Amino acid sequence: MKHLTDGTVLNNGVVMPWFGLGTFKAAGAEVANAVTTALELGYRSIDTAAVYGNEEEVGESIAASGVERDSLFVTTKVWNTDQGYDTTLRAFDTSCKKLGLDVIDLYLIHWPGADKYKDTWRALERLAEEGRVRAIGVSNFQIHHLEELRKESGVVPAVNQVELHPRFIQKELHDYCVRHGIQIEAWAPLMKGRLQDNELLQGIAQAHGKTVSQVILRWELQNKIVIIPKSVTPSRIKENSEIFDFELTQDEVNAISGLDAGERIGTDPDKLLF
Ligand code: NDP
């Protein structure tokens, strides 16, 4: 992990950058500019989702950037109301069209929902077989969802994208994913900016001449977690990417992990049943 474009090898051999840009709650010109800025700064991974309503802008900025398609890694996700076999295949086509891409690098089931995720997963398997996606995975899956999927399918998700930050380190789920060859990816890696006043993080940041956000993101990288911090602010997009030139000590990593309080800021996947 020495460079912005360094990646983790997923369980099917595809390489995914450790670091990318999140785009939740960013729309219109704001998201278009954020993607443009990020690509200019050397970001090569962008995370979007059908439900964010910004796939068109993300796709337009990618096309305008002139960055070679092969060096980009684009993730999008099937939304809950499109779950099911045929509906997922249709939703995938719509996402590709909006993004202006023939192939998606990583396609995720956005939330497990109630009972359709096994059919949705079969659709993702088909898309992978047809070469329309390079890797398939899930998001917000708990251990019991992953176990259910394991009973049904021989294809192990390449990635599980879940809420993860120093206040919610998801140790049990993370360990499970490591054991089963599933790359863990953090959403809300900055806890949406809510850890800026934390004294431990401020002290460590000062010791390294870095910011609190940079320390959090570095802690995630050193824990082998893929990160996609979201920002539409050019100075922060730059700040968040400058984390490959310092290293936290093991004591610092452990101290930050000690901030865990089991504190979820997003929805509990077992309670989002549609
Ligand atoms: P983040 O933890 O990435 O935080 C984003 C917030 O932090 C924004 O308000 C941003 O402000 C602010 N911020 C960014 N950088 C800094 C900085 N250096 N200093 C201070 N504040 C900063 O939360 P997200 O929820 O956006 O998660 C990241 C991405 O994960 C999403 O954008 C999305 O792509 C994905 N995601 C996936 C979910 C899922 O269910 N699979 C759920 C939620 C998110 P500003 O933009 O104004 O600069």
PDB file of C-alpha atoms and ligand atoms in Angstrom:
ATOM      1  CA  MET A   1       0.000   0.000   0.000  1.00  0.00           C
ATOM      2  CA  LYS A   2       2.423   2.623  -1.190  1.00  0.00           C
ATOM      3  CA  HIS A   3       0.358   4.352  -3.828  1.00  0.00           C
ATOM      4  CA  LEU A   4      -3.157   5.596  -4.462  1.00  0.00           C
ATOM      5  CA  THR A   5      -3.683   2.954  -7.110  1.00  0.00           C
ATOM      6  CA  ASP A   6      -2.337  -0.043  -5.184  1.00  0.00           C
ATOM      7  CA  GLY A   7      -4.925  -2.749  -4.886  1.00  0.00           C
ATOM      8  CA  THR A   8      -6.084  -5.878  -3.139  1.00  0.00           C
ATOM      9  CA  VAL A   9      -6.409  -9.102  -5.114  1.00  0.00           C
ATOM     10  CA  LEU A  10     -10.025 -10.267  -4.826  1.00  0.00           C
ATOM     11  CA  ASN A  11     -10.945 -13.952  -4.528  1.00  0.00           C
ATOM     12  CA  ASN A  12     -11.371 -14.246  -8.308  1.00  0.00           C
ATOM     13  CA  GLY A  13      -8.001 -12.654  -9.097  1.00  0.00           C
ATOM     14  CA  VAL A  14      -9.357  -9.208 -10.006  1.00  0.00           C
ATOM     15  CA  VAL A  15      -7.395  -6.326  -8.469  1.00  0.00           C
ATOM     16  CA  MET A  16      -9.439  -3.641  -6.686  1.00  0.00           C
ATOM     17  CA  PRO A  17      -7.827  -0.377  -5.498  1.00  0.00           C
ATOM     18  CA  TRP A  18      -7.647  -0.092  -1.710  1.00  0.00           C
ATOM     19  CA  PHE A  19      -8.779   3.498  -2.051  1.00  0.00           C
ATOM     20  CA  GLY A  20     -11.551   5.243  -3.976  1.00  0.00           C
ATOM     21  CA  LEU A  21     -14.160   7.983  -3.969  1.00  0.00           C
ATOM     22  CA  GLY A  22     -17.617   7.600  -2.426  1.00  0.00           C
ATOM     23  CA  THR A  23     -20.521   9.467  -4.000  1.00  0.00           C
ATOM     24  CA  PHE A  24     -23.512   8.993  -1.686  1.00  0.00           C
ATOM     25  CA  LYS A  25     -25.669  12.133  -1.348  1.00  0.00           C
ATOM     26  CA  ALA A  26     -23.749  13.879  -4.112  1.00  0.00           C
ATOM     27  CA  ALA A  27     -25.711  14.849  -7.189  1.00  0.00           C
ATOM     28  CA  GLY A  28     -25.626  16.945 -10.355  1.00  0.00           C
ATOM     29  CA  ALA A  29     -22.676  19.238 -10.997  1.00  0.00           C
ATOM     30  CA  GLU A  30     -21.409  18.649  -7.474  1.00  0.00           C
ATOM     31  CA  VAL A  31     -20.766  14.943  -8.013  1.00  0.00           C
ATOM     32  CA  ALA A  32     -19.531  15.511 -11.571  1.00  0.00           C
ATOM     33  CA  ASN A  33     -16.924  17.968 -10.281  1.00  0.00           C
ATOM     34  CA  ALA A  34     -15.948  15.673  -7.410  1.00  0.00           C
ATOM     35  CA  VAL A  35     -15.308  12.755  -9.776  1.00  0.00           C
ATOM     36  CA  THR A  36     -13.360  15.000 -12.162  1.00  0.00           C
ATOM     37  CA  THR A  37     -11.216  16.353  -9.314  1.00  0.00           C
ATOM     38  CA  ALA A  38     -10.609  12.883  -7.915  1.00  0.00           C
ATOM     39  CA  LEU A  39      -9.548  11.433 -11.268  1.00  0.00           C
ATOM     40  CA  GLU A  40      -7.211  14.384 -11.834  1.00  0.00           C
ATOM     41  CA  LEU A  41      -5.634  13.698  -8.435  1.00  0.00           C
ATOM     42  CA  GLY A  42      -5.045  10.061  -9.366  1.00  0.00           C
ATOM     43  CA  TYR A  43      -8.064   8.318  -7.830  1.00  0.00           C
ATOM     44  CA  ARG A  44      -8.926   5.300  -9.960  1.00  0.00           C
ATOM     45  CA  SER A  45     -11.865   3.779  -8.071  1.00  0.00           C
ATOM     46  CA  ILE A  46     -15.361   5.292  -7.869  1.00  0.00           C
ATOM     47  CA  ASP A  47     -18.259   3.942  -5.824  1.00  0.00           C
ATOM     48  CA  THR A  48     -21.818   4.704  -6.875  1.00  0.00           C
ATOM     49  CA  ALA A  49     -25.230   2.987  -6.701  1.00  0.00           C
ATOM     50  CA  ALA A  50     -28.453   3.041  -8.676  1.00  0.00           C
ATOM     51  CA  VAL A  51     -30.262   4.574  -5.725  1.00  0.00           C
ATOM     52  CA  TYR A  52     -27.831   7.515  -5.495  1.00  0.00           C
ATOM     53  CA  GLY A  53     -29.330   8.826  -8.725  1.00  0.00           C
ATOM     54  CA  ASN A  54     -25.926  10.008  -9.937  1.00  0.00           C
ATOM     55  CA  GLU A  55     -24.725   7.244 -12.258  1.00  0.00           C
ATOM     56  CA  GLU A  56     -25.147   9.478 -15.323  1.00  0.00           C
ATOM     57  CA  GLU A  57     -22.996  12.275 -13.896  1.00  0.00           C
ATOM     58  CA  VAL A  58     -20.395   9.812 -12.670  1.00  0.00           C
ATOM     59  CA  GLY A  59     -20.289   8.215 -16.132  1.00  0.00           C
ATOM     60  CA  GLU A  60     -20.018  11.568 -17.896  1.00  0.00           C
ATOM     61  CA  SER A  61     -17.097  12.661 -15.737  1.00  0.00           C
ATOM     62  CA  ILE A  62     -15.341   9.330 -16.292  1.00  0.00           C
ATOM     63  CA  ALA A  63     -15.797   9.652 -20.059  1.00  0.00           C
ATOM     64  CA  ALA A  64     -14.576  13.252 -20.086  1.00  0.00           C
ATOM     65  CA  SER A  65     -11.525  12.467 -17.948  1.00  0.00           C
ATOM     66  CA  GLY A  66      -9.667  10.663 -20.696  1.00  0.00           C
ATOM     67  CA  VAL A  67      -8.469   8.104 -18.128  1.00  0.00           C
ATOM     68  CA  GLU A  68      -8.120   4.702 -19.774  1.00  0.00           C
ATOM     69  CA  ARG A  69     -11.001   2.401 -18.977  1.00  0.00           C
ATOM     70  CA  ASP A  70      -8.662  -0.444 -18.023  1.00  0.00           C
ATOM     71  CA  SER A  71      -7.109   1.578 -15.228  1.00  0.00           C
ATOM     72  CA  LEU A  72     -10.476   2.481 -13.671  1.00  0.00           C
ATOM     73  CA  PHE A  73     -12.500   0.509 -11.148  1.00  0.00           C
ATOM     74  CA  VAL A  74     -16.219   1.332 -11.063  1.00  0.00           C
ATOM     75  CA  THR A  75     -18.603  -0.091  -8.473  1.00  0.00           C
ATOM     76  CA  THR A  76     -22.374   0.165  -8.594  1.00  0.00           C
ATOM     77  CA  LYS A  77     -25.178  -1.621  -6.743  1.00  0.00           C
ATOM     78  CA  VAL A  78     -28.610  -3.102  -7.337  1.00  0.00           C
ATOM     79  CA  TRP A  79     -31.240  -1.358  -5.216  1.00  0.00           C
ATOM     80  CA  ASN A  80     -33.668  -3.199  -2.928  1.00  0.00           C
ATOM     81  CA  THR A  81     -36.763  -2.693  -5.057  1.00  0.00           C
ATOM     82  CA  ASP A  82     -34.992  -4.264  -8.059  1.00  0.00           C
ATOM     83  CA  GLN A  83     -34.021  -7.424  -6.223  1.00  0.00           C
ATOM     84  CA  GLY A  84     -34.990 -10.737  -7.854  1.00  0.00           C
ATOM     85  CA  TYR A  85     -33.507 -12.550 -10.868  1.00  0.00           C
ATOM     86  CA  ASP A  86     -35.050 -10.807 -13.918  1.00  0.00           C
ATOM     87  CA  THR A  87     -35.398  -7.436 -12.226  1.00  0.00           C
ATOM     88  CA  THR A  88     -31.716  -7.433 -11.275  1.00  0.00           C
ATOM     89  CA  LEU A  89     -30.665  -8.200 -14.848  1.00  0.00           C
ATOM     90  CA  ARG A  90     -32.791  -5.273 -16.031  1.00  0.00           C
ATOM     91  CA  ALA A  91     -31.461  -2.976 -13.303  1.00  0.00           C
ATOM     92  CA  PHE A  92     -27.924  -3.895 -14.325  1.00  0.00           C
ATOM     93  CA  ASP A  93     -28.623  -2.903 -17.939  1.00  0.00           C
ATOM     94  CA  THR A  94     -30.022   0.428 -16.765  1.00  0.00           C
ATOM     95  CA  SER A  95     -26.961   1.128 -14.599  1.00  0.00           C
ATOM     96  CA  CYS A  96     -24.600   0.282 -17.480  1.00  0.00           C
ATOM     97  CA  LYS A  97     -26.506   2.594 -19.789  1.00  0.00           C
ATOM     98  CA  LYS A  98     -26.452   5.466 -17.300  1.00  0.00           C
ATOM     99  CA  LEU A  99     -22.752   5.004 -16.576  1.00  0.00           C
ATOM    100  CA  GLY A 100     -21.982   4.645 -20.290  1.00  0.00           C
ATOM    101  CA  LEU A 101     -20.045   1.432 -19.585  1.00  0.00           C
ATOM    102  CA  ASP A 102     -20.320  -2.061 -21.098  1.00  0.00           C
ATOM    103  CA  VAL A 103     -18.592  -3.744 -18.190  1.00  0.00           C
ATOM    104  CA  ILE A 104     -18.848  -2.921 -14.489  1.00  0.00           C
ATOM    105  CA  ASP A 105     -15.865  -3.758 -12.299  1.00  0.00           C
ATOM    106  CA  LEU A 106     -17.829  -4.602  -9.157  1.00  0.00           C
ATOM    107  CA  TYR A 107     -21.589  -5.100  -8.858  1.00  0.00           C
ATOM    108  CA  LEU A 108     -23.009  -5.362  -5.341  1.00  0.00           C
ATOM    109  CA  ILE A 109     -26.338  -6.319  -3.778  1.00  0.00           C
ATOM    110  CA  HIS A 110     -26.913  -3.046  -1.901  1.00  0.00           C
ATOM    111  CA  TRP A 111     -28.778  -4.520   1.113  1.00  0.00           C
ATOM    112  CA  PRO A 112     -29.793  -8.102   1.886  1.00  0.00           C
ATOM    113  CA  GLY A 113     -33.429  -7.076   2.395  1.00  0.00           C
ATOM    114  CA  ALA A 114     -35.941  -9.774   3.321  1.00  0.00           C
ATOM    115  CA  ASP A 115     -35.911 -12.838   1.089  1.00  0.00           C
ATOM    116  CA  LYS A 116     -34.884 -12.125  -2.493  1.00  0.00           C
ATOM    117  CA  TYR A 117     -31.125 -11.887  -2.195  1.00  0.00           C
ATOM    118  CA  LYS A 118     -30.530 -15.501  -3.239  1.00  0.00           C
ATOM    119  CA  ASP A 119     -32.345 -14.912  -6.571  1.00  0.00           C
ATOM    120  CA  THR A 120     -30.493 -11.624  -6.949  1.00  0.00           C
ATOM    121  CA  TRP A 121     -27.216 -13.444  -6.361  1.00  0.00           C
ATOM    122  CA  ARG A 122     -28.022 -15.928  -9.182  1.00  0.00           C
ATOM    123  CA  ALA A 123     -28.468 -12.961 -11.510  1.00  0.00           C
ATOM    124  CA  LEU A 124     -25.081 -11.579 -10.437  1.00  0.00           C
ATOM    125  CA  GLU A 125     -23.516 -14.990 -11.063  1.00  0.00           C
ATOM    126  CA  ARG A 126     -24.939 -14.939 -14.587  1.00  0.00           C
ATOM    127  CA  LEU A 127     -23.596 -11.427 -15.219  1.00  0.00           C
ATOM    128  CA  ALA A 128     -20.158 -12.610 -14.076  1.00  0.00           C
ATOM    129  CA  GLU A 129     -20.330 -15.690 -16.317  1.00  0.00           C
ATOM    130  CA  GLU A 130     -21.227 -13.479 -19.268  1.00  0.00           C
ATOM    131  CA  GLY A 131     -18.269 -11.192 -18.561  1.00  0.00           C
ATOM    132  CA  ARG A 132     -20.459  -8.166 -17.933  1.00  0.00           C
ATOM    133  CA  VAL A 133     -19.018  -7.691 -14.453  1.00  0.00           C
ATOM    134  CA  ARG A 134     -15.459  -8.391 -13.371  1.00  0.00           C
ATOM    135  CA  ALA A 135     -16.398  -9.156  -9.766  1.00  0.00           C
ATOM    136  CA  ILE A 136     -19.607  -9.592  -7.781  1.00  0.00           C
ATOM    137  CA  GLY A 137     -20.232  -8.948  -4.136  1.00  0.00           C
ATOM    138  CA  VAL A 138     -22.616  -7.849  -1.447  1.00  0.00           C
ATOM    139  CA  SER A 139     -23.170  -4.926   0.883  1.00  0.00           C
ATOM    140  CA  ASN A 140     -24.563  -4.747   4.391  1.00  0.00           C
ATOM    141  CA  PHE A 141     -24.538  -8.532   4.693  1.00  0.00           C
ATOM    142  CA  GLN A 142     -24.305  -9.957   8.198  1.00  0.00           C
ATOM    143  CA  ILE A 143     -22.686 -13.318   8.932  1.00  0.00           C
ATOM    144  CA  HIS A 144     -26.053 -15.098   8.789  1.00  0.00           C
ATOM    145  CA  HIS A 145     -26.753 -13.721   5.288  1.00  0.00           C
ATOM    146  CA  LEU A 146     -23.327 -14.847   4.105  1.00  0.00           C
ATOM    147  CA  GLU A 147     -23.892 -18.291   5.605  1.00  0.00           C
ATOM    148  CA  GLU A 148     -27.259 -18.589   3.819  1.00  0.00           C
ATOM    149  CA  LEU A 149     -25.623 -17.633   0.530  1.00  0.00           C
ATOM    150  CA  ARG A 150     -22.894 -20.224   1.127  1.00  0.00           C
ATOM    151  CA  LYS A 151     -25.521 -22.971   1.342  1.00  0.00           C
ATOM    152  CA  GLU A 152     -26.989 -21.932  -2.015  1.00  0.00           C
ATOM    153  CA  SER A 153     -24.003 -21.027  -4.122  1.00  0.00           C
ATOM    154  CA  GLY A 154     -20.432 -22.057  -4.750  1.00  0.00           C
ATOM    155  CA  VAL A 155     -19.534 -18.488  -5.684  1.00  0.00           C
ATOM    156  CA  VAL A 156     -18.198 -16.577  -2.687  1.00  0.00           C
ATOM    157  CA  PRO A 157     -18.828 -12.799  -2.793  1.00  0.00           C
ATOM    158  CA  ALA A 158     -15.607 -10.977  -3.663  1.00  0.00           C
ATOM    159  CA  VAL A 159     -16.464  -8.030  -1.404  1.00  0.00           C
ATOM    160  CA  ASN A 160     -18.752  -7.144   1.495  1.00  0.00           C
ATOM    161  CA  GLN A 161     -19.197  -3.359   1.755  1.00  0.00           C
ATOM    162  CA  VAL A 162     -20.409  -2.474   5.264  1.00  0.00           C
ATOM    163  CA  GLU A 163     -20.495   0.399   7.712  1.00  0.00           C
ATOM    164  CA  LEU A 164     -17.097   0.426   9.379  1.00  0.00           C
ATOM    165  CA  HIS A 165     -15.116   3.117  11.245  1.00  0.00           C
ATOM    166  CA  PRO A 166     -13.265   3.409  14.583  1.00  0.00           C
ATOM    167  CA  ARG A 167     -16.538   3.511  16.564  1.00  0.00           C
ATOM    168  CA  PHE A 168     -17.872   0.414  14.763  1.00  0.00           C
ATOM    169  CA  ILE A 169     -15.080  -1.913  13.817  1.00  0.00           C
ATOM    170  CA  GLN A 170     -17.272  -4.979  13.148  1.00  0.00           C
ATOM    171  CA  LYS A 171     -14.558  -7.340  14.385  1.00  0.00           C
ATOM    172  CA  GLU A 172     -16.584 -10.555  14.193  1.00  0.00           C
ATOM    173  CA  LEU A 173     -17.853  -9.843  10.682  1.00  0.00           C
ATOM    174  CA  HIS A 174     -14.429  -8.677   9.525  1.00  0.00           C
ATOM    175  CA  ASP A 175     -12.772 -11.852  10.875  1.00  0.00           C
ATOM    176  CA  TYR A 176     -15.453 -13.982   9.187  1.00  0.00           C
ATOM    177  CA  CYS A 177     -14.849 -12.242   5.853  1.00  0.00           C
ATOM    178  CA  VAL A 178     -11.081 -12.692   6.127  1.00  0.00           C
ATOM    179  CA  ARG A 179     -11.568 -16.417   6.878  1.00  0.00           C
ATOM    180  CA  HIS A 180     -13.802 -16.847   3.820  1.00  0.00           C
ATOM    181  CA  GLY A 181     -11.783 -14.796   1.333  1.00  0.00           C
ATOM    182  CA  ILE A 182     -14.258 -11.909   1.221  1.00  0.00           C
ATOM    183  CA  GLN A 183     -12.633  -8.457   1.023  1.00  0.00           C
ATOM    184  CA  ILE A 184     -14.158  -6.089   3.553  1.00  0.00           C
ATOM    185  CA  GLU A 185     -14.872  -2.550   2.321  1.00  0.00           C
ATOM    186  CA  ALA A 186     -15.862   0.296   4.659  1.00  0.00           C
ATOM    187  CA  TRP A 187     -18.679   2.679   3.994  1.00  0.00           C
ATOM    188  CA  ALA A 188     -18.753   5.797   6.173  1.00  0.00           C
ATOM    189  CA  PRO A 189     -15.012   5.210   6.724  1.00  0.00           C
ATOM    190  CA  LEU A 190     -14.844   8.729   8.252  1.00  0.00           C
ATOM    191  CA  MET A 191     -17.995   8.151  10.284  1.00  0.00           C
ATOM    192  CA  LYS A 192     -19.336  10.941   8.073  1.00  0.00           C
ATOM    193  CA  GLY A 193     -16.924  13.451   9.623  1.00  0.00           C
ATOM    194  CA  ARG A 194     -18.098  12.905  13.212  1.00  0.00           C
ATOM    195  CA  LEU A 195     -14.716  11.964  14.705  1.00  0.00           C
ATOM    196  CA  GLN A 196     -12.951  15.253  14.070  1.00  0.00           C
ATOM    197  CA  ASP A 197     -12.998  16.245  17.770  1.00  0.00           C
ATOM    198  CA  ASN A 198     -11.729  12.952  19.125  1.00  0.00           C
ATOM    199  CA  GLU A 199      -8.698  13.660  21.312  1.00  0.00           C
ATOM    200  CA  LEU A 200      -6.909  10.363  20.725  1.00  0.00           C
ATOM    201  CA  LEU A 201      -7.156  10.825  16.959  1.00  0.00           C
ATOM    202  CA  GLN A 202      -6.098  14.468  17.236  1.00  0.00           C
ATOM    203  CA  GLY A 203      -2.999  13.459  19.229  1.00  0.00           C
ATOM    204  CA  ILE A 204      -1.980  10.801  16.731  1.00  0.00           C
ATOM    205  CA  ALA A 205      -2.633  13.200  13.854  1.00  0.00           C
ATOM    206  CA  GLN A 206      -0.408  15.822  15.459  1.00  0.00           C
ATOM    207  CA  ALA A 207       2.372  13.288  16.027  1.00  0.00           C
ATOM    208  CA  HIS A 208       2.429  12.466  12.300  1.00  0.00           C
ATOM    209  CA  GLY A 209       1.748  15.950  10.937  1.00  0.00           C
ATOM    210  CA  LYS A 210      -1.501  14.615   9.448  1.00  0.00           C
ATOM    211  CA  THR A 211      -5.202  15.341   9.884  1.00  0.00           C
ATOM    212  CA  VAL A 212      -7.716  13.303  11.864  1.00  0.00           C
ATOM    213  CA  SER A 213      -9.329  12.091   8.624  1.00  0.00           C
ATOM    214  CA  GLN A 214      -5.988  10.958   7.255  1.00  0.00           C
ATOM    215  CA  VAL A 215      -5.253   9.037  10.456  1.00  0.00           C
ATOM    216  CA  ILE A 216      -8.628   7.259  10.342  1.00  0.00           C
ATOM    217  CA  LEU A 217      -8.205   6.312   6.688  1.00  0.00           C
ATOM    218  CA  ARG A 218      -4.659   5.105   7.337  1.00  0.00           C
ATOM    219  CA  TRP A 219      -5.915   2.969  10.252  1.00  0.00           C
ATOM    220  CA  GLU A 220      -8.386   1.354   7.867  1.00  0.00           C
ATOM    221  CA  LEU A 221      -5.751   0.723   5.215  1.00  0.00           C
ATOM    222  CA  GLN A 222      -3.420  -0.872   7.768  1.00  0.00           C
ATOM    223  CA  ASN A 223      -6.308  -3.133   8.781  1.00  0.00           C
ATOM    224  CA  LYS A 224      -6.628  -4.226   5.124  1.00  0.00           C
ATOM    225  CA  ILE A 225      -9.968  -2.523   4.651  1.00  0.00           C
ATOM    226  CA  VAL A 226     -10.910  -1.028   1.261  1.00  0.00           C
ATOM    227  CA  ILE A 227     -12.006   2.605   1.737  1.00  0.00           C
ATOM    228  CA  ILE A 228     -14.158   4.972  -0.301  1.00  0.00           C
ATOM    229  CA  PRO A 229     -14.310   8.272   1.633  1.00  0.00           C
ATOM    230  CA  LYS A 230     -16.856  10.643   0.129  1.00  0.00           C
ATOM    231  CA  SER A 231     -16.207  14.314  -0.355  1.00  0.00           C
ATOM    232  CA  VAL A 232     -17.377  16.934  -2.811  1.00  0.00           C
ATOM    233  CA  THR A 233     -14.835  19.446  -1.451  1.00  0.00           C
ATOM    234  CA  PRO A 234     -11.696  19.574  -3.617  1.00  0.00           C
ATOM    235  CA  SER A 235      -9.324  20.248  -0.685  1.00  0.00           C
ATOM    236  CA  ARG A 236     -10.749  17.258   1.221  1.00  0.00           C
ATOM    237  CA  ILE A 237     -10.670  15.004  -1.853  1.00  0.00           C
ATOM    238  CA  LYS A 238      -6.938  15.787  -1.984  1.00  0.00           C
ATOM    239  CA  GLU A 239      -6.432  15.487   1.800  1.00  0.00           C
ATOM    240  CA  ASN A 240      -8.097  12.068   1.921  1.00  0.00           C
ATOM    241  CA  SER A 241      -5.798  10.710  -0.763  1.00  0.00           C
ATOM    242  CA  GLU A 242      -2.582  11.764   1.009  1.00  0.00           C
ATOM    243  CA  ILE A 243      -2.323   8.736   3.259  1.00  0.00           C
ATOM    244  CA  PHE A 244       0.286   6.657   1.478  1.00  0.00           C
ATOM    245  CA  ASP A 245       3.317   8.499   2.841  1.00  0.00           C
ATOM    246  CA  PHE A 246       3.125   7.665   6.551  1.00  0.00           C
ATOM    247  CA  GLU A 247       2.536   4.678   8.769  1.00  0.00           C
ATOM    248  CA  LEU A 248       0.842   4.261  12.133  1.00  0.00           C
ATOM    249  CA  THR A 249       2.637   2.204  14.768  1.00  0.00           C
ATOM    250  CA  GLN A 250       0.992  -1.015  15.914  1.00  0.00           C
ATOM    251  CA  ASP A 251       0.274   0.679  19.275  1.00  0.00           C
ATOM    252  CA  GLU A 252      -1.519   3.508  17.455  1.00  0.00           C
ATOM    253  CA  VAL A 253      -3.497   1.041  15.343  1.00  0.00           C
ATOM    254  CA  ASN A 254      -4.523  -0.832  18.498  1.00  0.00           C
ATOM    255  CA  ALA A 255      -5.435   2.377  20.349  1.00  0.00           C
ATOM    256  CA  ILE A 256      -7.697   3.482  17.482  1.00  0.00           C
ATOM    257  CA  SER A 257      -9.333   0.048  17.382  1.00  0.00           C
ATOM    258  CA  GLY A 258      -9.997   0.574  21.092  1.00  0.00           C
ATOM    259  CA  LEU A 259     -12.388   3.407  20.206  1.00  0.00           C
ATOM    260  CA  ASP A 260     -14.898   0.773  19.083  1.00  0.00           C
ATOM    261  CA  ALA A 261     -18.223   1.292  20.828  1.00  0.00           C
ATOM    262  CA  GLY A 262     -20.440  -0.840  18.602  1.00  0.00           C
ATOM    263  CA  GLU A 263     -21.893   2.462  17.425  1.00  0.00           C
ATOM    264  CA  ARG A 264     -23.786   2.159  14.165  1.00  0.00           C
ATOM    265  CA  ILE A 265     -24.727   5.435  12.477  1.00  0.00           C
ATOM    266  CA  GLY A 266     -26.553   3.812   9.580  1.00  0.00           C
ATOM    267  CA  THR A 267     -29.414   1.351   9.358  1.00  0.00           C
ATOM    268  CA  ASP A 268     -29.155  -2.105  10.905  1.00  0.00           C
ATOM    269  CA  PRO A 269     -29.311  -4.527   7.912  1.00  0.00           C
ATOM    270  CA  ASP A 270     -31.616  -6.833   9.879  1.00  0.00           C
ATOM    271  CA  LYS A 271     -34.151  -4.009  10.131  1.00  0.00           C
ATOM    272  CA  LEU A 272     -34.243  -2.929   6.485  1.00  0.00           C
ATOM    273  CA  LEU A 273     -36.610  -5.572   5.230  1.00  0.00           C
ATOM    274  CA  PHE A 274     -37.761  -4.453   1.828  1.00  0.00           C
TER     275      PHE A 274
HETATM  276  P1  NDP B   1     -17.905   9.227   4.886  1.00  0.00           P
HETATM  277  O1  NDP B   1     -17.460   8.628   6.168  1.00  0.00           O
HETATM  278  O2  NDP B   1     -17.092   9.010   3.661  1.00  0.00           O
HETATM  279  O3  NDP B   1     -18.080  10.784   5.179  1.00  0.00           O
HETATM  280  C1  NDP B   1     -18.507  11.712   4.232  1.00  0.00           C
HETATM  281  C2  NDP B   1     -18.707  13.037   4.942  1.00  0.00           C
HETATM  282  O4  NDP B   1     -17.483  13.461   5.534  1.00  0.00           O
HETATM  283  C3  NDP B   1     -19.158  14.145   4.025  1.00  0.00           C
HETATM  284  O5  NDP B   1     -20.049  14.958   4.757  1.00  0.00           O
HETATM  285  C4  NDP B   1     -17.875  14.898   3.712  1.00  0.00           C
HETATM  286  O6  NDP B   1     -18.153  16.267   3.486  1.00  0.00           O
HETATM  287  C5  NDP B   1     -17.105  14.721   5.007  1.00  0.00           C
HETATM  288  N1  NDP B   1     -15.648  14.666   4.781  1.00  0.00           N
HETATM  289  C6  NDP B   1     -14.993  14.033   3.774  1.00  0.00           C
HETATM  290  N2  NDP B   1     -13.672  14.188   3.889  1.00  0.00           N
HETATM  291  C7  NDP B   1     -13.468  14.949   4.998  1.00  0.00           C
HETATM  292  C8  NDP B   1     -12.311  15.457   5.622  1.00  0.00           C
HETATM  293  N3  NDP B   1     -11.090  15.203   5.132  1.00  0.00           N
HETATM  294  N4  NDP B   1     -12.468  16.215   6.743  1.00  0.00           N
HETATM  295  C9  NDP B   1     -13.692  16.456   7.253  1.00  0.00           C
HETATM  296  N5  NDP B   1     -14.843  15.997   6.694  1.00  0.00           N
HETATM  297  C10 NDP B   1     -14.726  15.242   5.573  1.00  0.00           C
HETATM  298  O7  NDP B   1     -19.426   8.737   4.675  1.00  0.00           O
HETATM  299  P2  NDP B   1     -20.295   8.176   3.469  1.00  0.00           P
HETATM  300  O8  NDP B   1     -21.573   7.755   4.057  1.00  0.00           O
HETATM  301  O9  NDP B   1     -20.358   9.104   2.349  1.00  0.00           O
HETATM  302  O10 NDP B   1     -19.541   6.826   3.032  1.00  0.00           O
HETATM  303  C11 NDP B   1     -18.587   6.755   1.987  1.00  0.00           C
HETATM  304  C12 NDP B   1     -19.176   6.113   0.753  1.00  0.00           C
HETATM  305  O11 NDP B   1     -19.614   4.783   1.031  1.00  0.00           O
HETATM  306  C13 NDP B   1     -20.457   6.770   0.235  1.00  0.00           C
HETATM  307  O12 NDP B   1     -20.245   8.016  -0.378  1.00  0.00           O
HETATM  308  C14 NDP B   1     -20.994   5.708  -0.672  1.00  0.00           C
HETATM  309  O13 NDP B   1     -20.285   5.683  -1.901  1.00  0.00           O
HETATM  310  C15 NDP B   1     -20.724   4.473   0.196  1.00  0.00           C
HETATM  311  N6  NDP B   1     -21.878   4.122   1.055  1.00  0.00           N
HETATM  312  C16 NDP B   1     -22.435   2.873   0.910  1.00  0.00           C
HETATM  313  C17 NDP B   1     -23.506   2.483   1.671  1.00  0.00           C
HETATM  314  C18 NDP B   1     -24.070   1.128   1.483  1.00  0.00           C
HETATM  315  O14 NDP B   1     -25.157   0.854   2.016  1.00  0.00           O
HETATM  316  N7  NDP B   1     -23.433   0.260   0.748  1.00  0.00           N
HETATM  317  C19 NDP B   1     -24.109   3.368   2.675  1.00  0.00           C
HETATM  318  C20 NDP B   1     -23.456   4.643   2.788  1.00  0.00           C
HETATM  319  C21 NDP B   1     -22.380   4.972   2.013  1.00  0.00           C
HETATM  320  P3  NDP B   1     -18.064  17.005   2.040  1.00  0.00           P
HETATM  321  O15 NDP B   1     -18.542  16.049   0.998  1.00  0.00           O
HETATM  322  O16 NDP B   1     -18.988  18.163   2.233  1.00  0.00           O
HETATM  323  O17 NDP B   1     -16.633  17.415   1.860  1.00  0.00           O
END
